[in-house]
Amino acid sequence: MSEFDILIEGYRRFRLGAYREQRERYDHLAQGQSPKVMVIACSDSRVDPTRVFDAAPGQMFVLRNIANLVPPLSAIHGQSSVAAALEYAVTILEVDHLVVFGHGRCGGIAASLSGAFDNAVSGAGQHIHEWMEFIAPARDSVKAASALSPDIDAQRALEQAAVRLSLENLASYPFVAQAVKKRGLEMHGVIFDIAEGALRVLDGTSGQFQSVPVEL
Ligand SMILES: [Zn+2]
């Protein structure tokens, strides 16, 4: 069975299982969506925010890209999937929360640190390199810090710095800044660690990522 056939099998299970069980919800959603949350997550196949948050269909508006980045408004020119999705979520859907969802062992972050695609001007990796340049300032300061203190985990530090930077960049979009001011739109940063299964939330007061306690 090919991987695509496995997907079709999955669809059949969904159709007879979850779709049937939540029929009422899907009927209601057919009329329109009104999610209260937008999540910006990485495309990484291991970190699906709807799974981690155990979210139901219709609960969150999700944008995924390499390394869950939000470029600053000043850096985008013309079309931008991030700007369009953000604009739709904030001005049309009027979500109440924007969540930048980072994750451990992010390949995009690792490539930024290693410079794996730095010379890929016209070859494979060019687009990844150009995209990851949005966090070049954060990468440079993490690299400088880890050169001075070898005990710093550069990968983890940059994963966190990238989430902080994306949160700052969100505020560079006028409609986001306006929604924060006028109707209390909230912004959150979180990081999910695959190996530990742990979610850490950026605490606005301490500026640190703190584990969400779970009674196992
Ligand atoms: Zn990633």
Short mmCIF file of C-alpha atoms and ligand atoms in Angstrom, two decimals:
data_model
loop_
_atom_site.label_atom_id
_atom_site.label_comp_id
_atom_site.label_asym_id
_atom_site.label_seq_id
_atom_site.Cartn_x
_atom_site.Cartn_y
_atom_site.Cartn_z
CA MET A 1 0.00 0.00 0.00
CA SER A 2 1.44 3.40 -0.96
CA GLU A 3 1.61 6.30 1.47
CA PHE A 4 -1.19 7.96 -0.44
CA ASP A 5 -3.36 4.84 -0.17
CA ILE A 6 -2.73 4.94 3.57
CA LEU A 7 -4.12 8.50 3.57
CA ILE A 8 -7.26 7.33 1.79
CA GLU A 9 -7.64 4.55 4.35
CA GLY A 10 -7.31 7.22 7.04
CA TYR A 11 -10.04 9.23 5.38
CA ARG A 12 -12.35 6.21 5.50
CA ARG A 13 -11.68 5.77 9.23
CA PHE A 14 -12.34 9.49 9.77
CA ARG A 15 -15.54 9.40 7.73
CA LEU A 16 -16.94 6.45 9.65
CA GLY A 17 -15.49 7.49 13.01
CA ALA A 18 -14.75 11.07 14.08
CA TYR A 19 -16.87 12.67 11.35
CA ARG A 20 -19.90 10.58 12.22
CA GLU A 21 -19.40 11.04 15.96
CA GLN A 22 -19.11 14.82 15.61
CA ARG A 23 -21.72 15.15 12.89
CA GLU A 24 -23.57 17.90 14.70
CA ARG A 25 -20.40 19.92 15.07
CA TYR A 26 -19.53 19.52 11.39
CA ASP A 27 -23.07 20.49 10.37
CA HIS A 28 -22.73 23.62 12.47
CA LEU A 29 -19.26 24.36 11.04
CA ALA A 30 -20.66 24.05 7.53
CA GLN A 31 -22.43 27.35 8.21
CA GLY A 32 -19.13 29.14 8.91
CA GLN A 33 -16.14 29.29 11.21
CA SER A 34 -15.59 31.48 14.24
CA PRO A 35 -12.36 30.31 15.89
CA LYS A 36 -11.16 32.40 18.82
CA VAL A 37 -7.53 31.45 18.36
CA MET A 38 -4.95 31.69 15.61
CA VAL A 39 -1.87 29.47 15.92
CA ILE A 40 1.33 30.00 13.96
CA ALA A 41 3.21 26.70 14.03
CA CYS A 42 6.03 24.94 12.24
CA SER A 43 5.35 22.66 9.27
CA ASP A 44 7.22 19.89 11.10
CA SER A 45 5.20 16.67 10.85
CA ARG A 46 5.81 15.86 14.52
CA VAL A 47 4.17 18.92 16.03
CA ASP A 48 0.55 19.36 15.08
CA PRO A 49 -0.91 22.09 17.33
CA THR A 50 -4.45 20.73 17.04
CA ARG A 51 -3.16 17.46 18.54
CA VAL A 52 -1.05 19.05 21.26
CA PHE A 53 -3.95 21.29 22.34
CA ASP A 54 -6.46 18.47 21.81
CA ALA A 55 -8.48 20.98 19.79
CA ALA A 56 -11.74 20.32 18.02
CA PRO A 57 -12.46 21.19 14.37
CA GLY A 58 -13.30 24.89 14.11
CA GLN A 59 -11.46 25.79 17.31
CA MET A 60 -8.27 27.23 15.86
CA PHE A 61 -7.16 28.98 12.68
CA VAL A 62 -3.72 27.57 11.89
CA LEU A 63 -0.85 28.85 9.78
CA ARG A 64 2.17 26.62 9.43
CA ASN A 65 5.53 27.45 7.90
CA ILE A 66 9.20 26.60 8.37
CA ALA A 67 10.13 27.35 12.00
CA ASN A 68 6.83 29.12 12.86
CA LEU A 69 8.12 32.54 11.85
CA VAL A 70 6.31 35.85 11.54
CA PRO A 71 8.42 38.20 9.41
CA PRO A 72 8.29 41.89 10.32
CA LEU A 73 5.95 43.94 8.14
CA SER A 74 8.93 45.96 6.87
CA ALA A 75 10.52 42.80 5.46
CA ILE A 76 7.65 41.55 3.37
CA HIS A 77 7.05 42.79 -0.12
CA GLY A 78 3.79 42.13 -1.91
CA GLN A 79 2.33 38.68 -1.36
CA SER A 80 2.89 37.05 1.99
CA SER A 81 0.98 34.02 3.23
CA VAL A 82 1.72 35.10 6.80
CA ALA A 83 0.35 38.63 6.33
CA ALA A 84 -2.76 37.41 4.50
CA ALA A 85 -3.58 34.72 7.09
CA LEU A 86 -2.89 37.11 9.94
CA GLU A 87 -5.05 39.82 8.42
CA TYR A 88 -7.91 37.39 7.87
CA ALA A 89 -7.71 36.01 11.42
CA VAL A 90 -7.44 39.38 13.12
CA THR A 91 -9.70 41.61 11.04
CA ILE A 92 -12.33 39.21 9.65
CA LEU A 93 -12.51 36.35 12.14
CA GLU A 94 -11.54 38.67 15.00
CA VAL A 95 -9.72 36.01 16.98
CA ASP A 96 -8.97 36.84 20.61
CA HIS A 97 -5.59 35.09 20.82
CA LEU A 98 -2.53 34.79 18.58
CA VAL A 99 -0.26 31.91 19.57
CA VAL A 100 3.25 31.48 18.19
CA PHE A 101 3.88 27.77 18.62
CA GLY A 102 7.56 26.86 18.59
CA HIS A 103 8.98 23.40 19.09
CA GLY A 104 12.10 21.54 20.15
CA ARG A 105 14.47 19.99 17.59
CA CYS A 106 13.26 22.35 14.86
CA GLY A 107 15.07 21.64 11.58
CA GLY A 108 14.68 25.24 10.38
CA ILE A 109 16.32 26.55 13.54
CA ALA A 110 19.09 23.95 13.27
CA ALA A 111 19.74 25.02 9.64
CA SER A 112 19.86 28.66 10.68
CA LEU A 113 22.52 27.84 13.29
CA SER A 114 24.59 25.52 11.13
CA GLY A 115 24.37 27.73 8.05
CA ALA A 116 23.53 24.56 6.09
CA PHE A 117 21.94 26.50 3.25
CA ASP A 118 23.91 29.73 3.46
CA ASN A 119 25.60 29.20 0.11
CA ALA A 120 22.55 27.86 -1.68
CA VAL A 121 22.10 30.99 -3.76
CA SER A 122 20.60 29.27 -6.76
CA GLY A 123 20.55 25.63 -5.71
CA ALA A 124 18.56 23.47 -3.31
CA GLY A 125 18.01 25.24 -0.05
CA GLN A 126 17.88 28.78 -1.44
CA HIS A 127 14.32 29.41 -0.30
CA ILE A 128 14.96 27.91 3.13
CA HIS A 129 18.01 30.11 3.54
CA GLU A 130 16.13 33.25 2.49
CA TRP A 131 13.22 32.45 4.78
CA MET A 132 15.41 31.78 7.80
CA GLU A 133 17.19 35.10 7.28
CA PHE A 134 14.19 36.68 9.03
CA ILE A 135 15.73 35.53 12.31
CA ALA A 136 19.31 36.42 11.40
CA PRO A 137 19.64 39.01 14.22
CA ALA A 138 18.46 36.48 16.84
CA ARG A 139 20.72 33.78 15.37
CA ASP A 140 23.75 36.07 15.50
CA SER A 141 23.21 37.01 19.13
CA VAL A 142 22.62 33.39 20.17
CA LYS A 143 25.79 32.34 18.34
CA ALA A 144 27.77 35.13 19.99
CA ALA A 145 26.41 34.18 23.43
CA SER A 146 27.13 30.48 22.98
CA ALA A 147 30.66 31.24 21.77
CA LEU A 148 31.27 32.97 25.11
CA SER A 149 29.39 30.40 27.21
CA PRO A 150 29.69 26.91 25.71
CA ASP A 151 27.11 25.56 28.19
CA ILE A 152 24.37 27.48 26.37
CA ASP A 153 22.17 25.16 24.32
CA ALA A 154 22.16 27.24 21.11
CA GLN A 155 19.37 25.25 19.49
CA ARG A 156 17.04 25.73 22.44
CA ALA A 157 18.09 29.37 22.89
CA LEU A 158 17.34 30.18 19.25
CA GLU A 159 14.02 28.32 19.32
CA GLN A 160 13.03 30.57 22.20
CA ALA A 161 14.51 33.75 20.68
CA ALA A 162 12.69 33.08 17.40
CA VAL A 163 9.34 32.85 19.19
CA ARG A 164 10.07 36.10 21.04
CA LEU A 165 11.06 37.78 17.78
CA SER A 166 7.91 36.59 16.00
CA LEU A 167 5.81 37.98 18.85
CA GLU A 168 7.56 41.34 18.45
CA ASN A 169 7.05 41.18 14.70
CA LEU A 170 3.33 40.53 15.11
CA ALA A 171 3.02 43.96 16.65
CA SER A 172 4.54 45.52 13.51
CA TYR A 173 1.30 44.80 11.60
CA PRO A 174 -0.95 47.84 12.22
CA PHE A 175 -4.16 45.79 12.35
CA VAL A 176 -2.62 43.59 15.07
CA ALA A 177 -1.43 46.56 17.11
CA GLN A 178 -4.85 48.14 16.73
CA ALA A 179 -6.68 44.96 17.83
CA VAL A 180 -4.43 44.69 20.87
CA LYS A 181 -5.25 48.25 21.82
CA LYS A 182 -8.93 48.38 20.92
CA ARG A 183 -10.27 44.95 21.82
CA GLY A 184 -7.60 43.30 23.94
CA LEU A 185 -6.21 40.82 21.40
CA GLU A 186 -3.69 38.69 23.31
CA MET A 187 -0.40 37.29 22.04
CA HIS A 188 1.25 34.18 23.45
CA GLY A 189 4.45 32.28 22.85
CA VAL A 190 4.74 28.55 23.56
CA ILE A 191 7.26 25.82 22.82
CA PHE A 192 6.45 22.14 22.67
CA ASP A 193 9.22 19.67 23.30
CA ILE A 194 8.68 16.44 21.38
CA ALA A 195 11.06 14.32 23.43
CA GLU A 196 9.57 15.30 26.80
CA GLY A 197 6.02 15.90 25.62
CA ALA A 198 6.28 19.16 27.59
CA LEU A 199 4.67 22.48 26.74
CA ARG A 200 6.35 25.67 27.93
CA VAL A 201 4.57 29.00 27.92
CA LEU A 202 6.31 32.36 27.72
CA ASP A 203 5.60 34.22 30.92
CA GLY A 204 5.03 37.91 30.25
CA THR A 205 6.36 38.96 33.65
CA SER A 206 9.59 36.96 33.88
CA GLY A 207 10.19 36.77 30.12
CA GLN A 208 10.98 33.06 30.59
CA PHE A 209 9.36 29.95 29.18
CA GLN A 210 7.72 27.97 31.97
CA SER A 211 6.49 24.39 31.92
CA VAL A 212 2.78 23.80 32.16
CA PRO A 213 2.28 21.48 35.14
CA VAL A 214 0.50 18.24 34.32
CA GLU A 215 -0.60 15.62 36.83
CA LEU A 216 0.48 12.36 35.25
ZN ZN B 1 10.31 23.32 13.07
#
